[in-house]
Amino acid sequence: MWDLIFTALWLMLPAYTANNCATLFGGGRPLDGERSFFDGKRILGDHKTFRGFFLGVLGGIGMGVVQVIAAPYMMAYFTVPAMPPAVIIALPLGALAGDAVKSFFKRRLGVESGAMLPVADQLDFVIGALVLGLIAAPQWSLAYYTIPVVVTIVLMTFPLQLFHNMVAVALGKKKVLW
């Protein structure tokens, strides 16, 4: 069981890091340039910013590089898969793209920026990361993102997100816990 949890965490670290860095270091100019869509509503909203997106992706890639360096030392304790460069880039990029896509649909549904959309607010970045990872390295992704690993990722994301959001609220980086 611990091997499964560790593997799931290891495989998602670049995406988790990207999501956290975007929140903690974001701010500034919105990705949508404060423009509205055809329906008159903002495309993404104020919370999706260039700085958050780029620093999030950079943080996720940095974590992937750290994992590549740490992997040989981890082998004494756990079997960790070597991540190809395409995956190291795809996971953080997919995580933040998934978050942006969710925000786009929230605006279309009339859900205001910062308002909660249960489950989507917790799993958007996971879905984006897994999808882009699958596109970037299909054989690798299918070999390592097995059904038990994906279920574990989904289950552990909820408490990890809650903890991250509690820290972000305490630091004044977020106003809500979702």
PDB file of C-alpha atoms in Angstrom:
ATOM      1  CA  MET A   1       0.000   0.000   0.000  1.00  0.00           C
ATOM      2  CA  TRP A   2       2.773   2.486   0.896  1.00  0.00           C
ATOM      3  CA  ASP A   3       4.507   1.703  -2.384  1.00  0.00           C
ATOM      4  CA  LEU A   4       1.309   2.609  -4.238  1.00  0.00           C
ATOM      5  CA  ILE A   5       0.887   5.881  -2.322  1.00  0.00           C
ATOM      6  CA  PHE A   6       4.524   6.837  -2.804  1.00  0.00           C
ATOM      7  CA  THR A   7       4.404   5.973  -6.514  1.00  0.00           C
ATOM      8  CA  ALA A   8       1.242   8.042  -7.007  1.00  0.00           C
ATOM      9  CA  LEU A   9       2.781  10.989  -5.169  1.00  0.00           C
ATOM     10  CA  TRP A  10       6.060  10.651  -7.093  1.00  0.00           C
ATOM     11  CA  LEU A  11       4.270  10.568 -10.440  1.00  0.00           C
ATOM     12  CA  MET A  12       2.221  13.678  -9.628  1.00  0.00           C
ATOM     13  CA  LEU A  13       4.893  15.825  -7.949  1.00  0.00           C
ATOM     14  CA  PRO A  14       5.543  17.997 -11.026  1.00  0.00           C
ATOM     15  CA  ALA A  15       1.795  18.666 -11.380  1.00  0.00           C
ATOM     16  CA  TYR A  16       1.250  19.238  -7.650  1.00  0.00           C
ATOM     17  CA  THR A  17       4.241  21.579  -7.567  1.00  0.00           C
ATOM     18  CA  ALA A  18       2.999  23.531 -10.593  1.00  0.00           C
ATOM     19  CA  ASN A  19      -0.442  23.960  -9.059  1.00  0.00           C
ATOM     20  CA  ASN A  20       1.009  25.103  -5.735  1.00  0.00           C
ATOM     21  CA  CYS A  21       3.561  27.472  -7.293  1.00  0.00           C
ATOM     22  CA  ALA A  22       0.884  29.084  -9.464  1.00  0.00           C
ATOM     23  CA  THR A  23      -1.121  29.894  -6.336  1.00  0.00           C
ATOM     24  CA  LEU A  24       1.774  30.983  -4.164  1.00  0.00           C
ATOM     25  CA  PHE A  25       3.675  33.042  -6.740  1.00  0.00           C
ATOM     26  CA  GLY A  26       0.863  34.136  -9.060  1.00  0.00           C
ATOM     27  CA  GLY A  27      -0.719  37.519  -9.439  1.00  0.00           C
ATOM     28  CA  GLY A  28      -0.374  40.345 -11.889  1.00  0.00           C
ATOM     29  CA  ARG A  29      -1.761  40.473 -15.399  1.00  0.00           C
ATOM     30  CA  PRO A  30      -4.586  37.989 -16.104  1.00  0.00           C
ATOM     31  CA  LEU A  31      -4.053  35.437 -18.874  1.00  0.00           C
ATOM     32  CA  ASP A  32      -7.253  36.575 -20.561  1.00  0.00           C
ATOM     33  CA  GLY A  33      -6.116  40.213 -20.616  1.00  0.00           C
ATOM     34  CA  GLU A  34      -9.388  41.066 -18.819  1.00  0.00           C
ATOM     35  CA  ARG A  35     -11.257  40.286 -22.052  1.00  0.00           C
ATOM     36  CA  SER A  36     -14.716  38.796 -22.258  1.00  0.00           C
ATOM     37  CA  PHE A  37     -15.942  35.878 -24.329  1.00  0.00           C
ATOM     38  CA  PHE A  38     -18.863  36.032 -26.787  1.00  0.00           C
ATOM     39  CA  ASP A  39     -21.285  35.597 -23.895  1.00  0.00           C
ATOM     40  CA  GLY A  40     -20.051  38.820 -22.279  1.00  0.00           C
ATOM     41  CA  LYS A  41     -18.420  36.987 -19.353  1.00  0.00           C
ATOM     42  CA  ARG A  42     -14.692  36.999 -18.641  1.00  0.00           C
ATOM     43  CA  ILE A  43     -12.771  34.295 -20.473  1.00  0.00           C
ATOM     44  CA  LEU A  44     -10.889  33.042 -17.388  1.00  0.00           C
ATOM     45  CA  GLY A  45     -11.016  35.670 -14.646  1.00  0.00           C
ATOM     46  CA  ASP A  46      -8.495  37.532 -12.518  1.00  0.00           C
ATOM     47  CA  HIS A  47      -7.056  34.463 -10.762  1.00  0.00           C
ATOM     48  CA  LYS A  48      -5.357  32.970 -13.835  1.00  0.00           C
ATOM     49  CA  THR A  49      -2.285  35.116 -14.416  1.00  0.00           C
ATOM     50  CA  PHE A  50       0.771  35.048 -16.644  1.00  0.00           C
ATOM     51  CA  ARG A  51       3.100  35.077 -13.642  1.00  0.00           C
ATOM     52  CA  GLY A  52       1.234  32.234 -11.933  1.00  0.00           C
ATOM     53  CA  PHE A  53       1.118  30.157 -15.105  1.00  0.00           C
ATOM     54  CA  PHE A  54       4.774  30.552 -16.008  1.00  0.00           C
ATOM     55  CA  LEU A  55       6.147  30.265 -12.477  1.00  0.00           C
ATOM     56  CA  GLY A  56       3.884  27.270 -11.901  1.00  0.00           C
ATOM     57  CA  VAL A  57       5.139  25.505 -15.020  1.00  0.00           C
ATOM     58  CA  LEU A  58       8.723  26.436 -14.161  1.00  0.00           C
ATOM     59  CA  GLY A  59       8.300  25.152 -10.588  1.00  0.00           C
ATOM     60  CA  GLY A  60       6.818  21.882 -11.853  1.00  0.00           C
ATOM     61  CA  ILE A  61       9.636  21.381 -14.340  1.00  0.00           C
ATOM     62  CA  GLY A  62      12.130  22.185 -11.588  1.00  0.00           C
ATOM     63  CA  MET A  63      10.549  19.510  -9.402  1.00  0.00           C
ATOM     64  CA  GLY A  64      10.802  17.036 -12.280  1.00  0.00           C
ATOM     65  CA  VAL A  65      14.516  17.798 -12.622  1.00  0.00           C
ATOM     66  CA  VAL A  66      14.973  17.292  -8.862  1.00  0.00           C
ATOM     67  CA  GLN A  67      13.199  13.939  -9.216  1.00  0.00           C
ATOM     68  CA  VAL A  68      15.535  12.859 -12.012  1.00  0.00           C
ATOM     69  CA  ILE A  69      18.517  13.709  -9.797  1.00  0.00           C
ATOM     70  CA  ALA A  70      16.984  12.052  -6.703  1.00  0.00           C
ATOM     71  CA  ALA A  71      15.701   8.898  -8.429  1.00  0.00           C
ATOM     72  CA  PRO A  72      18.932   6.853  -8.134  1.00  0.00           C
ATOM     73  CA  TYR A  73      19.048   7.550  -4.392  1.00  0.00           C
ATOM     74  CA  MET A  74      15.377   6.677  -3.934  1.00  0.00           C
ATOM     75  CA  MET A  75      15.848   3.234  -5.488  1.00  0.00           C
ATOM     76  CA  ALA A  76      17.192   1.910  -2.184  1.00  0.00           C
ATOM     77  CA  TYR A  77      13.765   2.548  -0.630  1.00  0.00           C
ATOM     78  CA  PHE A  78      11.208   2.564  -3.432  1.00  0.00           C
ATOM     79  CA  THR A  79      11.074   1.698  -7.084  1.00  0.00           C
ATOM     80  CA  VAL A  80      10.549   5.009  -8.833  1.00  0.00           C
ATOM     81  CA  PRO A  81       9.973   5.353 -12.544  1.00  0.00           C
ATOM     82  CA  ALA A  82      12.388   7.493 -14.521  1.00  0.00           C
ATOM     83  CA  MET A  83      10.451  10.386 -16.024  1.00  0.00           C
ATOM     84  CA  PRO A  84      11.149  11.256 -19.638  1.00  0.00           C
ATOM     85  CA  PRO A  85      11.717  14.962 -20.379  1.00  0.00           C
ATOM     86  CA  ALA A  86       8.426  15.140 -22.300  1.00  0.00           C
ATOM     87  CA  VAL A  87       6.541  14.057 -19.163  1.00  0.00           C
ATOM     88  CA  ILE A  88       8.467  16.467 -16.937  1.00  0.00           C
ATOM     89  CA  ILE A  89       7.249  19.295 -19.179  1.00  0.00           C
ATOM     90  CA  ALA A  90       3.770  17.915 -19.893  1.00  0.00           C
ATOM     91  CA  LEU A  91       2.663  17.341 -16.290  1.00  0.00           C
ATOM     92  CA  PRO A  92       3.024  20.933 -15.028  1.00  0.00           C
ATOM     93  CA  LEU A  93       1.866  22.410 -18.332  1.00  0.00           C
ATOM     94  CA  GLY A  94      -1.154  20.095 -18.373  1.00  0.00           C
ATOM     95  CA  ALA A  95      -1.935  20.820 -14.727  1.00  0.00           C
ATOM     96  CA  LEU A  96      -2.187  24.553 -15.290  1.00  0.00           C
ATOM     97  CA  ALA A  97      -3.913  24.161 -18.651  1.00  0.00           C
ATOM     98  CA  GLY A  98      -6.487  21.929 -16.946  1.00  0.00           C
ATOM     99  CA  ASP A  99      -7.033  24.576 -14.299  1.00  0.00           C
ATOM    100  CA  ALA A 100      -7.495  27.253 -16.979  1.00  0.00           C
ATOM    101  CA  VAL A 101      -9.940  25.084 -18.960  1.00  0.00           C
ATOM    102  CA  LYS A 102     -11.974  24.535 -15.786  1.00  0.00           C
ATOM    103  CA  SER A 103     -12.035  28.291 -15.171  1.00  0.00           C
ATOM    104  CA  PHE A 104     -13.239  28.861 -18.735  1.00  0.00           C
ATOM    105  CA  PHE A 105     -16.166  26.488 -18.192  1.00  0.00           C
ATOM    106  CA  LYS A 106     -16.926  27.930 -14.755  1.00  0.00           C
ATOM    107  CA  ARG A 107     -17.328  31.354 -16.361  1.00  0.00           C
ATOM    108  CA  ARG A 108     -19.610  29.885 -19.045  1.00  0.00           C
ATOM    109  CA  LEU A 109     -21.751  28.282 -16.311  1.00  0.00           C
ATOM    110  CA  GLY A 110     -22.008  31.625 -14.524  1.00  0.00           C
ATOM    111  CA  VAL A 111     -19.802  30.536 -11.622  1.00  0.00           C
ATOM    112  CA  GLU A 112     -17.880  33.610 -10.510  1.00  0.00           C
ATOM    113  CA  SER A 113     -14.110  33.656 -10.154  1.00  0.00           C
ATOM    114  CA  GLY A 114     -13.263  32.287  -6.706  1.00  0.00           C
ATOM    115  CA  ALA A 115     -16.652  30.587  -6.260  1.00  0.00           C
ATOM    116  CA  MET A 116     -16.609  26.844  -5.613  1.00  0.00           C
ATOM    117  CA  LEU A 117     -17.357  24.161  -8.189  1.00  0.00           C
ATOM    118  CA  PRO A 118     -16.991  20.945  -6.159  1.00  0.00           C
ATOM    119  CA  VAL A 119     -14.755  18.176  -7.505  1.00  0.00           C
ATOM    120  CA  ALA A 120     -13.805  20.236 -10.580  1.00  0.00           C
ATOM    121  CA  ASP A 121     -11.886  22.659  -8.348  1.00  0.00           C
ATOM    122  CA  GLN A 122      -9.904  19.782  -6.852  1.00  0.00           C
ATOM    123  CA  LEU A 123      -9.284  17.562  -9.874  1.00  0.00           C
ATOM    124  CA  ASP A 124      -8.995  19.968 -12.820  1.00  0.00           C
ATOM    125  CA  PHE A 125      -5.216  20.103 -12.696  1.00  0.00           C
ATOM    126  CA  VAL A 126      -4.935  16.329 -12.183  1.00  0.00           C
ATOM    127  CA  ILE A 127      -7.021  15.644 -15.289  1.00  0.00           C
ATOM    128  CA  GLY A 128      -5.075  18.199 -17.321  1.00  0.00           C
ATOM    129  CA  ALA A 129      -1.737  16.753 -16.210  1.00  0.00           C
ATOM    130  CA  LEU A 130      -2.734  13.162 -16.937  1.00  0.00           C
ATOM    131  CA  VAL A 131      -4.198  14.007 -20.351  1.00  0.00           C
ATOM    132  CA  LEU A 132      -1.195  16.036 -21.507  1.00  0.00           C
ATOM    133  CA  GLY A 133       1.166  13.419 -20.055  1.00  0.00           C
ATOM    134  CA  LEU A 134      -0.673  10.757 -22.044  1.00  0.00           C
ATOM    135  CA  ILE A 135      -0.382  12.823 -25.221  1.00  0.00           C
ATOM    136  CA  ALA A 136       3.327  13.556 -24.637  1.00  0.00           C
ATOM    137  CA  ALA A 137       4.366   9.998 -23.747  1.00  0.00           C
ATOM    138  CA  PRO A 138       1.540   7.523 -24.334  1.00  0.00           C
ATOM    139  CA  GLN A 139       3.426   4.277 -23.715  1.00  0.00           C
ATOM    140  CA  TRP A 140       5.138   5.587 -20.592  1.00  0.00           C
ATOM    141  CA  SER A 141       1.885   7.019 -19.212  1.00  0.00           C
ATOM    142  CA  LEU A 142      -0.080   3.828 -19.814  1.00  0.00           C
ATOM    143  CA  ALA A 143       2.676   1.788 -18.154  1.00  0.00           C
ATOM    144  CA  TYR A 144       2.829   3.890 -14.982  1.00  0.00           C
ATOM    145  CA  TYR A 145      -0.580   5.557 -14.591  1.00  0.00           C
ATOM    146  CA  THR A 146      -2.382   2.304 -13.915  1.00  0.00           C
ATOM    147  CA  ILE A 147      -5.938   2.247 -12.561  1.00  0.00           C
ATOM    148  CA  PRO A 148      -4.787   1.736  -8.933  1.00  0.00           C
ATOM    149  CA  VAL A 149      -2.281   4.595  -9.276  1.00  0.00           C
ATOM    150  CA  VAL A 150      -4.878   6.959 -10.787  1.00  0.00           C
ATOM    151  CA  VAL A 151      -7.439   6.077  -8.095  1.00  0.00           C
ATOM    152  CA  THR A 152      -4.792   6.750  -5.435  1.00  0.00           C
ATOM    153  CA  ILE A 153      -3.917  10.078  -7.071  1.00  0.00           C
ATOM    154  CA  VAL A 154      -7.574  11.126  -7.072  1.00  0.00           C
ATOM    155  CA  LEU A 155      -8.104  10.089  -3.446  1.00  0.00           C
ATOM    156  CA  MET A 156      -4.968  11.737  -2.105  1.00  0.00           C
ATOM    157  CA  THR A 157      -5.478  14.934  -4.097  1.00  0.00           C
ATOM    158  CA  PHE A 158      -8.471  16.016  -1.993  1.00  0.00           C
ATOM    159  CA  PRO A 159      -6.631  16.187   1.368  1.00  0.00           C
ATOM    160  CA  LEU A 160      -3.452  17.507  -0.261  1.00  0.00           C
ATOM    161  CA  GLN A 161      -5.436  20.279  -1.967  1.00  0.00           C
ATOM    162  CA  LEU A 162      -7.187  21.148   1.277  1.00  0.00           C
ATOM    163  CA  PHE A 163      -3.838  21.415   3.079  1.00  0.00           C
ATOM    164  CA  HIS A 164      -2.327  23.503   0.263  1.00  0.00           C
ATOM    165  CA  ASN A 165      -5.334  25.817   0.241  1.00  0.00           C
ATOM    166  CA  MET A 166      -5.247  26.212   4.029  1.00  0.00           C
ATOM    167  CA  VAL A 167      -1.608  27.307   3.769  1.00  0.00           C
ATOM    168  CA  ALA A 168      -2.433  29.641   0.860  1.00  0.00           C
ATOM    169  CA  VAL A 169      -5.304  31.232   2.824  1.00  0.00           C
ATOM    170  CA  ALA A 170      -3.056  31.631   5.881  1.00  0.00           C
ATOM    171  CA  LEU A 171      -0.417  33.325   3.703  1.00  0.00           C
ATOM    172  CA  GLY A 172      -3.012  35.609   2.132  1.00  0.00           C
ATOM    173  CA  LYS A 173      -2.586  34.079  -1.328  1.00  0.00           C
ATOM    174  CA  LYS A 174      -6.162  32.788  -1.487  1.00  0.00           C
ATOM    175  CA  LYS A 175      -9.436  33.876   0.057  1.00  0.00           C
ATOM    176  CA  VAL A 176     -11.212  30.506  -0.101  1.00  0.00           C
ATOM    177  CA  LEU A 177     -10.318  26.871   0.652  1.00  0.00           C
ATOM    178  CA  TRP A 178     -11.024  25.540  -2.850  1.00  0.00           C
TER     179      TRP A 178
END
